[in-house]
Amino acid sequence: MLVSAPSFAIEKAKKTSPSKESRISVFEMTDSDRAFIELREAAKKNDVVRTQSLAASLSIYPYDDYVAYFRIKPQLFDSAGGVRADTSADSQVMGFLNQYQGTALADRMRNDWLLVLGKRKDWSRFDMEYPKFVLDDDTQVKCYSLQSKLAQGENATKVAIDAKTILLDPRYFGQACQELIPALVAAGGMSPSEAKALGRAASEMGFDTMSRRLGGEDPIADIVKSAKADPVKTFKEFSQNAPRYSKENQAAAWGVIGQFLAKKLDPNADDAYRLQQGLGYNDLLSTESQEWKVRAGLRAKDWALVKNAIEDMNPAVRSKDPAWTYWYGRALKAEGRNEKARESFELIAEQYHFYGQLAREELGRPNTAPARTKVSDADIDSAATRKGFIRGERFYAMNLRFEGNREWNWELRNMSDKQLLAAAEYAKRIALYDRVVNTADRTKQEHDFGLRYPTPFREELSPIAKQIDLNLAWAYGLIRQESRFIMNASSSVGASGLMQVMPNTAKYVAKKIGMTSYTNEKLSDTNTNLTLGSNYLNMVLVDLDGSWVLASAAYNAGPSRSKLWREKLTSPTEGAIFAETIPFNETRTYVKNVLANATYYSSVMNGQTPSLKQRLGVIAPKTAVASELP
């Protein structure tokens, strides 16, 4: 979990905005604050007795809505996080919603309450509350809303169409979606084959019990299990046994085998997906199989498969990631359909991400930061008075980043671009740099990339980068992705600081560069963290032949993995394809974001317009050599 650094925020606030700093700088943790934090932790465990006791001791605490929420919420869920349909807290919930209506926390409570009403099948009350749920970001709640429509006699086929836009990731199905799918089958809105496909998607992710609940026994369940364990062996065996199965089950099996071969970067993935493509039944592939079908085609330079795979995607899958718009344009270009390709690139060319940058280059346009929109001091002062920011700052000072983000982001809703920029500028003045980035990132027409791509700690980082000839824009692009400039950010695996350096890596680098006085306690020191992180980034860059793609991947997943992925190549491959086919979801996203960040940092800091495609380069296959780097 990332945590904020209140002491740093205090120091910077004093330097940059003395008239605004009082809310943070005068903050000192009180006994009541400590009890509030205990209450929060007890609420996370749904400990009813403990939360009741702690809440009673905080009867005059400033954030009475949070005290009330933490007292009520454990009555709605059991200790394992399951919804309690038999809760007796109805009147407390309704009282809370009435008292705090329009707040971020009321929306959170409504989310919880909708889960209770859905489990109860109290559709009358559910339908009254659901339109008031502003964020509407809970898959289970959406599945309950569709259950309600079925229960009230709405056309099952129509409900199933809506369901297909929701049922994309089994990790978020919960009880509600597991009930919805069999109900749709029983009502004739979804076929048993479609239900089995959703069950298969759950099995692919290891949710075997859920799989059986959704689709019953799957004729290719053993093949799914085998493909997950050893896709190469399964490919060979199924090549001989496929005729024993129906065409539908053959297609489903080849889709699963293709997915797991592709995740192993095995060239047979293209063959497996081509066999599936020939049989059809594309709509029965899981989201993962649909996406890896494109990646298998990219890795094999099979542009026909890339095009077909994207055309056959569930529209909800295709629209959620601009990658598929870009690669569809590239597939059209490979066919010589240049005008159609341009149309595809134009769809994302004004979007400021990895594939937006590549699309602009395909259209012959430079990747420059847009003109800066300035905001006035009056606009910034106005932002400073907003309730959500005031509350958010208090939570950040208490190291309660989750609550701080909730309040801050709620305040950002419905803001104009100029208001967003004023809020980002205010966050910069009080050194909440992650809020600077996330707030400025939301603008649509008017921008300030100096806020979207800020450069705090430049006095510390620049000389370090210069000494080892490390590209400063790339280093900033990495820090922006790693920690969002939260000084004492920490990860679940032990990485810490601005550059998220692992303790063992830090020890190794310190020894290599002669930092004899290093101890792990010093990793929280800004200069030490930047020194060790920058030197390690430079080390992996040298170790991986100067490739930013491979080095960025190595920084995230380790040099050995980056080398292994390169070794799996069968021919020189453009860097964008290599990045898109990285097997780890986190690392794939990480590499694309770091390199896209670096492009805009070059523009913001130096006025340069480097080519992302050139920076990605071409990755050539090379036998992996064990690295001493951690």
XYZ file of C-alpha atoms in Angstrom:
630
model
C 0.000 0.000 0.000
C 1.215 3.485 -0.783
C 1.315 5.885 2.149
C 1.804 9.596 2.228
C 4.526 11.616 3.872
C 2.877 14.260 6.042
C 6.132 15.651 7.378
C 7.342 16.374 3.840
C 4.022 17.954 2.910
C 4.312 20.205 5.941
C 7.810 21.357 5.057
C 6.949 22.174 1.451
C 3.747 23.924 2.397
C 5.698 26.288 4.622
C 8.067 27.144 1.801
C 5.607 27.623 -1.018
C 2.291 28.738 0.383
C 2.453 30.049 3.953
C -1.114 31.330 3.812
C -2.451 27.880 2.927
C -0.234 25.622 5.003
C -1.922 25.889 8.369
C -4.332 23.000 7.871
C -1.397 20.601 7.430
C 1.480 22.192 9.275
C -0.335 22.572 12.588
C -1.595 19.008 12.487
C -0.445 16.800 15.323
C -1.763 13.308 15.943
C -4.061 13.235 18.973
C -5.394 10.352 21.040
C -8.682 10.750 19.198
C -6.895 10.477 15.860
C -5.228 7.282 16.994
C -8.568 5.895 18.141
C -10.034 6.842 14.764
C -7.317 4.879 12.992
C -8.030 1.908 15.261
C -11.703 2.241 14.385
C -10.859 2.189 10.685
C -8.807 -0.994 11.085
C -11.550 -2.684 13.112
C -14.083 -1.744 10.435
C -11.886 -3.331 7.768
C -12.139 -6.581 9.740
C -15.907 -6.099 10.223
C -15.422 -6.374 13.974
C -18.832 -5.208 15.221
C -18.039 -5.195 18.946
C -14.766 -3.308 18.588
C -16.172 -0.715 16.184
C -19.145 -0.029 18.449
C -16.836 0.583 21.391
C -14.392 2.794 19.513
C -17.133 4.771 17.787
C -18.733 5.517 21.156
C -15.441 7.054 22.336
C -15.380 9.367 19.276
C -18.736 11.046 19.714
C -17.314 14.514 19.071
C -14.666 13.621 16.466
C -14.565 16.116 13.546
C -15.223 13.462 10.898
C -18.463 12.174 12.323
C -19.540 10.711 8.986
C -16.527 8.389 8.929
C -17.085 7.421 12.552
C -20.699 6.559 11.727
C -19.732 4.694 8.553
C -17.093 2.618 10.321
C -19.672 1.790 13.006
C -22.412 0.745 10.581
C -20.467 -0.992 7.808
C -19.372 -4.047 9.901
C -23.055 -4.756 10.567
C -23.563 -5.279 6.818
C -20.738 -7.779 6.264
C -19.417 -10.812 8.125
C -15.810 -11.348 9.184
C -14.999 -13.005 5.842
C -16.380 -10.025 3.906
C -19.622 -11.736 2.915
C -22.829 -9.706 2.712
C -25.247 -10.125 5.626
C -28.772 -10.137 4.266
C -30.105 -10.506 7.834
C -28.587 -7.272 9.103
C -30.755 -5.221 11.418
C -29.001 -1.970 10.514
C -31.602 -0.809 7.948
C -32.679 2.274 9.832
C -29.073 3.231 10.597
C -28.157 2.988 6.918
C -31.129 5.095 5.799
C -30.411 7.661 8.476
C -26.799 7.867 7.317
C -27.781 8.249 3.651
C -30.215 11.036 4.504
C -27.821 12.890 6.799
C -24.776 12.750 4.511
C -26.380 12.698 1.081
C -24.199 13.992 -1.734
C -20.912 13.028 -0.071
C -18.299 10.517 -1.155
C -18.937 8.411 1.922
C -22.698 8.328 1.349
C -22.017 6.916 -2.108
C -19.773 4.272 -0.548
C -22.503 3.399 1.965
C -25.059 3.178 -0.846
C -22.765 0.733 -2.636
C -22.671 -1.462 0.478
C -26.402 -1.164 0.981
C -27.177 -2.163 -2.594
C -25.231 -5.377 -2.053
C -27.405 -6.121 0.977
C -30.626 -5.347 -0.875
C -29.492 -7.432 -3.842
C -28.702 -10.422 -1.683
C -32.124 -10.067 -0.053
C -33.752 -9.868 -3.498
C -35.516 -6.736 -2.248
C -35.859 -5.400 -5.778
C -38.295 -2.631 -4.938
C -35.875 -0.905 -2.568
C -32.886 -1.831 -4.736
C -34.431 -0.098 -7.742
C -35.106 3.010 -5.654
C -31.509 3.241 -4.451
C -29.570 2.154 -7.537
C -30.131 5.337 -9.621
C -28.619 7.327 -6.719
C -25.355 5.348 -6.833
C -23.100 7.939 -8.454
C -19.898 6.004 -9.094
C -21.686 2.820 -10.216
C -18.365 0.991 -10.293
C -19.252 -2.310 -8.624
C -19.694 -5.319 -10.927
C -21.800 -7.158 -8.344
C -24.214 -4.253 -8.037
C -24.566 -4.185 -11.820
C -25.318 -7.913 -11.835
C -27.960 -7.405 -9.143
C -29.534 -4.651 -11.262
C -29.855 -7.143 -14.120
C -31.276 -9.741 -11.750
C -33.880 -7.181 -10.788
C -34.822 -6.653 -14.439
C -35.210 -10.386 -14.953
C -37.323 -10.708 -11.811
C -39.658 -8.011 -13.127
C -40.152 -9.754 -16.449
C -37.845 -7.766 -18.726
C -36.873 -9.550 -21.943
C -34.110 -12.030 -21.058
C -32.319 -11.626 -24.376
C -32.082 -7.875 -23.842
C -30.806 -8.383 -20.303
C -28.197 -10.832 -21.606
C -26.925 -8.229 -24.087
C -26.340 -5.840 -21.187
C -24.737 -8.650 -19.178
C -22.121 -9.272 -21.855
C -20.753 -5.773 -21.348
C -20.319 -6.497 -17.626
C -19.240 -10.128 -17.409
C -15.660 -9.634 -18.557
C -13.524 -10.503 -15.528
C -14.475 -13.378 -13.176
C -12.410 -11.842 -10.373
C -15.229 -9.355 -9.798
C -18.258 -11.607 -10.296
C -18.983 -12.356 -6.640
C -22.260 -13.975 -5.658
C -24.429 -11.622 -7.719
C -22.967 -12.489 -11.118
C -22.754 -16.167 -10.248
C -26.528 -16.062 -9.677
C -27.250 -13.959 -12.766
C -25.719 -16.294 -15.345
C -27.743 -19.450 -14.501
C -30.843 -17.241 -14.234
C -30.259 -15.935 -17.756
C -29.846 -19.476 -19.048
C -33.075 -20.557 -17.331
C -34.906 -17.571 -18.828
C -33.627 -18.318 -22.324
C -31.529 -15.168 -22.648
C -28.181 -16.951 -22.609
C -27.282 -20.302 -24.130
C -25.711 -23.112 -22.080
C -22.625 -22.775 -24.312
C -22.262 -19.098 -23.385
C -22.576 -19.969 -19.702
C -19.940 -22.668 -20.057
C -17.667 -20.138 -21.760
C -17.987 -17.815 -18.757
C -17.337 -20.753 -16.461
C -14.281 -21.606 -18.537
C -13.023 -18.033 -18.133
C -13.291 -18.506 -14.368
C -11.438 -21.822 -14.562
C -8.646 -20.213 -16.586
C -8.084 -17.907 -13.586
C -8.230 -20.754 -11.083
C -11.824 -20.288 -9.879
C -12.912 -23.887 -10.444
C -15.842 -23.846 -8.019
C -17.182 -20.691 -9.642
C -16.686 -22.327 -13.034
C -19.033 -25.181 -12.179
C -21.614 -22.810 -10.705
C -21.684 -20.754 -13.879
C -21.649 -23.402 -16.595
C -21.872 -26.789 -14.966
C -19.485 -29.524 -16.020
C -17.307 -28.463 -18.940
C -16.407 -31.143 -21.545
C -12.959 -29.581 -21.912
C -12.332 -28.933 -18.221
C -9.370 -31.346 -18.213
C -7.878 -29.602 -21.244
C -8.135 -26.231 -19.512
C -6.395 -27.653 -16.460
C -3.712 -29.300 -18.609
C -3.130 -26.172 -20.718
C -2.549 -24.084 -17.587
C 0.023 -26.590 -16.319
C 1.833 -27.469 -19.560
C 0.498 -25.808 -22.729
C 3.251 -27.254 -24.959
C 2.397 -30.832 -24.014
C -1.337 -30.100 -24.238
C -0.905 -28.651 -27.733
C 0.769 -31.837 -28.940
C -1.764 -34.155 -27.307
C -4.825 -32.214 -28.424
C -3.508 -32.073 -31.988
C -4.010 -35.847 -32.020
C -7.217 -36.012 -29.992
C -9.172 -33.011 -31.295
C -11.462 -35.036 -33.641
C -13.007 -36.734 -30.595
C -14.660 -33.429 -29.642
C -17.424 -31.380 -31.216
C -16.353 -28.415 -33.338
C -17.524 -26.040 -30.619
C -15.420 -27.759 -27.977
C -12.450 -27.999 -30.329
C -12.628 -24.238 -30.908
C -12.907 -23.553 -27.177
C -9.975 -25.857 -26.432
C -7.733 -24.310 -29.083
C -8.565 -20.868 -27.687
C -7.490 -21.889 -24.177
C -4.367 -23.672 -25.416
C -3.489 -20.678 -27.568
C -3.816 -18.333 -24.591
C -1.450 -20.263 -22.369
C 1.032 -20.899 -25.184
C 1.012 -17.171 -25.931
C 1.707 -16.377 -22.280
C 4.732 -18.669 -22.561
C 5.732 -16.810 -25.751
C 5.598 -20.132 -27.596
C 5.368 -19.756 -31.407
C 2.777 -22.546 -31.543
C 0.280 -20.087 -30.061
C -0.293 -18.663 -33.532
C -1.018 -22.161 -34.876
C -3.446 -22.927 -32.054
C -5.354 -19.701 -32.601
C -5.447 -20.243 -36.359
C -7.054 -23.644 -35.784
C -9.575 -21.954 -33.486
C -10.208 -19.207 -36.056
C -10.983 -21.798 -38.706
C -13.614 -23.432 -36.528
C -15.296 -20.171 -35.445
C -17.113 -19.777 -32.111
C -15.063 -16.653 -31.409
C -17.732 -15.361 -29.028
C -17.041 -18.278 -26.704
C -13.472 -17.206 -25.989
C -12.709 -15.567 -22.653
C -11.528 -11.975 -22.498
C -8.002 -13.245 -21.822
C -8.104 -15.574 -24.827
C -9.438 -12.820 -27.081
C -6.644 -10.446 -26.090
C -3.875 -13.025 -26.271
C -5.086 -14.066 -29.699
C -4.103 -10.598 -30.922
C -0.773 -10.778 -29.113
C -0.008 -14.213 -30.559
C -0.622 -12.801 -34.025
C 1.623 -9.818 -33.297
C 4.437 -11.994 -32.014
C 4.190 -14.159 -35.178
C 3.787 -11.086 -37.439
C 0.565 -12.716 -38.575
C -1.353 -9.542 -39.458
C -4.326 -11.457 -40.846
C -4.845 -13.140 -37.472
C -4.385 -9.793 -35.686
C -7.099 -8.206 -37.842
C -9.521 -11.123 -37.496
C -8.950 -11.385 -33.753
C -9.746 -7.711 -33.182
C -12.797 -7.794 -35.459
C -14.115 -10.827 -33.556
C -13.616 -9.286 -30.113
C -16.500 -8.616 -27.777
C -17.112 -4.865 -28.398
C -16.776 -4.215 -24.660
C -13.339 -5.839 -24.682
C -12.248 -4.053 -27.833
C -13.277 -0.613 -26.595
C -11.666 -0.796 -23.158
C -8.067 -0.669 -24.409
C -6.752 1.705 -27.115
C -4.168 -0.955 -27.990
C -6.725 -2.766 -30.135
C -7.562 0.399 -32.080
C -3.886 0.976 -32.826
C -3.100 -2.600 -33.767
C -6.193 -2.796 -35.955
C -4.879 0.221 -37.846
C -1.514 -1.501 -38.203
C -3.197 -4.653 -39.511
C -5.113 -2.616 -42.077
C -1.890 -0.890 -43.074
C -0.221 -4.274 -43.548
C -3.017 -5.135 -45.990
C -2.333 -1.940 -47.921
C -5.595 -0.306 -46.792
C -3.896 2.918 -45.816
C -6.952 5.182 -45.723
C -8.824 2.802 -43.440
C -5.706 2.516 -41.312
C -5.554 6.307 -40.981
C -9.167 6.337 -39.810
C -8.263 3.905 -37.063
C -5.212 5.915 -35.980
C -7.251 9.137 -35.951
C -9.587 7.631 -33.336
C -6.833 7.712 -30.690
C -4.374 10.267 -32.065
C -5.503 12.972 -29.629
C -5.161 10.706 -26.611
C -2.000 11.194 -24.552
C -0.919 7.619 -23.901
C 1.440 5.047 -25.390
C -0.795 4.115 -28.294
C -1.941 7.681 -28.861
C 1.711 8.601 -29.341
C 2.302 5.722 -31.760
C -0.861 6.611 -33.681
C 0.304 10.205 -34.083
C 3.616 9.017 -35.440
C 1.783 6.812 -37.951
C -0.026 9.964 -39.060
C 3.238 11.880 -39.345
C 2.624 14.139 -36.362
C 5.122 14.951 -33.598
C 4.581 13.992 -29.987
C 4.689 17.416 -28.402
C 3.062 18.579 -25.204
C -0.038 20.670 -25.976
C -0.165 24.388 -25.320
C -0.277 25.242 -21.651
C -3.474 26.614 -20.144
C -2.702 28.949 -17.254
C -4.884 29.390 -14.207
C -5.083 32.424 -11.966
C -4.169 32.720 -8.300
C -7.851 33.337 -7.632
C -8.706 29.976 -9.220
C -6.079 28.261 -7.094
C -7.280 30.005 -3.940
C -10.807 28.862 -4.747
C -9.608 25.265 -5.027
C -8.009 25.545 -1.593
C -11.396 26.185 0.013
C -13.128 23.088 -1.365
C -14.356 20.753 1.344
C -13.126 17.552 -0.292
C -9.580 18.869 -0.553
C -9.574 20.120 3.034
C -10.771 16.712 4.256
C -8.378 14.922 1.944
C -5.396 16.876 3.241
C -6.261 15.914 6.792
C -6.413 12.242 5.872
C -3.109 12.437 3.994
C -1.515 13.987 7.068
C -2.765 10.986 9.059
C -1.312 8.526 6.514
C -4.859 7.526 5.493
C -4.251 7.705 1.760
C -7.275 5.624 0.748
C -9.651 7.992 2.505
C -7.707 11.019 1.296
C -7.968 9.896 -2.304
C -11.679 9.210 -1.916
C -12.360 12.751 -0.707
C -10.037 14.381 -3.233
C -11.362 12.465 -6.226
C -14.992 13.025 -5.232
C -14.330 16.754 -5.272
C -12.960 16.492 -8.823
C -16.238 15.221 -10.265
C -17.837 17.512 -12.833
C -14.964 20.022 -12.703
C -14.056 21.966 -15.823
C -10.555 21.615 -17.226
C -9.513 24.945 -15.708
C -10.853 23.939 -12.318
C -8.924 20.682 -12.537
C -5.748 22.552 -13.378
C -6.311 24.935 -10.466
C -6.772 21.936 -8.160
C -3.601 20.343 -9.537
C -1.686 23.580 -9.024
C -2.956 23.771 -5.459
C -1.829 20.177 -4.857
C 1.592 21.143 -6.172
C 1.786 24.072 -3.720
C 1.252 21.725 -0.793
C 3.517 19.004 -2.269
C 0.847 16.347 -2.861
C 2.503 15.369 -6.121
C 0.474 12.232 -6.751
C -2.663 14.413 -6.633
C -0.955 16.866 -9.002
C -0.476 14.104 -11.569
C -3.825 12.372 -11.140
C -5.770 15.629 -11.184
C -4.012 17.159 -14.207
C -4.376 13.816 -16.002
C -8.152 14.294 -16.118
C -8.286 17.316 -18.410
C -9.825 16.828 -21.869
C -9.304 20.027 -23.906
C -7.190 22.413 -21.830
C -3.946 21.102 -20.397
C -0.812 21.862 -18.459
C 1.713 19.092 -19.017
C 4.034 20.739 -16.532
C 1.506 19.546 -13.955
C 0.722 16.253 -15.647
C 4.458 15.502 -15.825
C 5.954 17.379 -12.846
C 9.634 17.360 -11.942
C 9.965 17.600 -8.167
C 13.334 16.692 -6.620
C 15.097 17.925 -9.756
C 17.919 19.477 -7.743
C 18.610 16.045 -6.273
C 18.016 13.880 -9.350
C 19.697 15.919 -12.103
C 23.286 15.651 -10.830
C 22.850 11.951 -10.131
C 21.584 11.298 -13.657
C 24.261 13.509 -15.203
C 27.063 11.747 -13.370
C 26.114 8.344 -14.834
C 24.820 9.698 -18.166
C 21.271 8.500 -17.469
C 18.491 10.080 -19.525
C 16.646 12.356 -17.081
C 13.322 12.210 -18.915
C 13.358 8.415 -18.750
C 14.229 8.464 -15.058
C 11.315 10.835 -14.388
C 9.030 8.688 -16.510
C 9.918 5.729 -14.338
C 9.472 7.559 -11.025
C 6.091 8.883 -12.142
C 5.007 5.295 -12.762
C 6.678 3.778 -9.713
C 5.590 6.067 -6.887
C 3.793 9.115 -8.280
C 6.429 11.047 -6.291
C 5.148 9.816 -2.921
C 8.332 9.895 -0.884
C 7.626 7.011 1.465
C 5.644 4.908 -0.981
C 5.959 1.204 -0.195
C 4.823 -1.899 -2.038
C 3.499 -5.224 -0.792
C 6.789 -6.900 -1.746
C 8.991 -4.452 0.155
C 10.020 -1.916 -2.497
C 10.186 1.601 -1.112
C 10.732 5.250 -1.855
C 10.487 7.379 -4.968
C 12.130 4.739 -7.165
C 10.617 1.759 -5.319
C 13.941 0.069 -4.667
C 14.003 -3.400 -3.105
C 16.247 -3.759 -0.025
C 18.390 -6.525 -1.555
C 18.785 -4.538 -4.765
C 19.767 -1.481 -2.743
C 22.478 -3.416 -0.903
C 23.828 -4.771 -4.180
C 23.934 -1.370 -5.880
C 25.392 0.366 -2.818
C 28.257 -2.131 -2.794
C 28.843 -1.725 -6.537
C 29.049 2.065 -6.408
C 31.091 2.199 -3.228
C 28.426 3.507 -0.865
C 30.094 1.922 2.139
C 27.916 3.526 4.814
C 24.637 2.180 3.389
C 22.046 0.516 5.613
C 18.459 -0.333 4.707
C 17.231 2.408 7.016
C 18.765 4.934 4.602
C 16.547 3.771 1.733
C 13.892 6.232 2.915
C 16.313 9.124 2.416
C 15.411 10.921 -0.815
C 18.943 11.341 -2.147
C 19.932 7.790 -1.255
C 16.831 6.356 -2.884
C 17.362 8.359 -6.070
C 21.056 7.471 -6.173
C 20.493 3.735 -5.791
C 17.460 3.608 -8.077
C 19.143 5.615 -10.840
C 22.315 3.566 -10.698
C 20.345 0.329 -10.817
C 18.357 1.565 -13.816
C 21.623 2.411 -15.547
C 23.065 -0.997 -14.687
C 20.159 -2.886 -16.250
C 20.323 -0.601 -19.285
C 23.978 -1.516 -19.848
C 23.263 -5.180 -19.127
C 20.488 -5.193 -21.746
C 22.389 -3.557 -24.583
C 20.981 -0.064 -24.189
C 17.337 -1.009 -24.815
C 14.898 1.173 -22.873
C 12.188 -1.438 -23.424
C 14.194 -4.306 -21.963
C 15.653 -2.176 -19.175
C 12.256 -0.809 -18.126
C 10.876 -4.360 -18.066
C 13.908 -5.492 -16.074
C 13.466 -2.719 -13.501
C 9.944 -3.967 -12.855
C 10.207 -7.743 -13.250
C 13.932 -8.447 -12.987
C 16.716 -8.722 -15.583
C 16.445 -12.503 -15.874
C 12.826 -12.321 -16.995
C 13.530 -9.531 -19.446
C 16.332 -11.609 -20.984
C 14.159 -14.703 -21.120
C 11.407 -12.826 -22.972
C 13.975 -11.596 -25.488
C 15.374 -15.116 -25.870
C 11.918 -16.378 -26.867
C 11.896 -14.179 -29.984
C 12.208 -16.038 -33.279
C 13.218 -12.962 -35.296
C 13.915 -9.238 -34.771
C 10.736 -7.656 -33.420
C 9.708 -4.035 -33.134
C 9.756 -2.732 -29.601
C 6.039 -1.913 -29.530
C 5.170 -5.546 -30.304
C 7.649 -6.766 -27.708
C 6.063 -4.466 -25.110
C 2.517 -5.549 -25.986
C 3.408 -9.232 -25.665
C 5.138 -9.106 -22.281
C 3.468 -11.975 -20.356
C 3.048 -10.138 -17.027
C 0.097 -7.739 -17.008
C 1.757 -5.384 -14.530
C 5.057 -5.266 -16.409
C 3.377 -4.844 -19.800
C 1.443 -1.815 -18.555
C 4.482 -0.521 -16.692
C 6.803 -0.527 -19.716
C 4.288 1.225 -21.954
C 3.567 3.893 -19.364
C 7.222 4.554 -18.510
C 8.183 5.033 -22.153
C 5.141 7.179 -22.928
C 5.936 9.277 -19.837
C 9.527 9.725 -20.985
C 8.379 11.164 -24.323
C 6.378 13.914 -22.654
C 9.044 14.590 -20.065
C 11.456 15.244 -22.938
C 8.960 17.734 -24.337
C 8.209 19.422 -21.002
C 11.795 19.669 -19.780
C 13.725 20.239 -22.999
C 11.224 21.100 -25.718
C 12.250 17.950 -27.571
C 9.935 15.837 -29.750
C 11.544 12.397 -29.724
C 10.064 9.498 -31.670
C 8.570 6.899 -29.368
C 8.870 4.327 -32.124
C 12.595 5.014 -32.442
C 13.059 4.795 -28.707
C 11.248 1.461 -28.695
C 13.587 0.288 -31.422
C 13.842 -3.288 -32.607
C 14.489 -6.133 -30.173
C 16.642 -8.901 -31.617
C 16.637 -12.465 -30.263
C 19.619 -13.300 -28.139
C 20.442 -16.296 -25.986
C 19.905 -15.347 -22.384
C 22.993 -15.119 -20.223
C 22.554 -15.266 -16.481
C 22.923 -11.859 -14.894
C 24.367 -11.085 -11.506
C 21.939 -8.181 -11.220
C 19.088 -8.818 -8.756
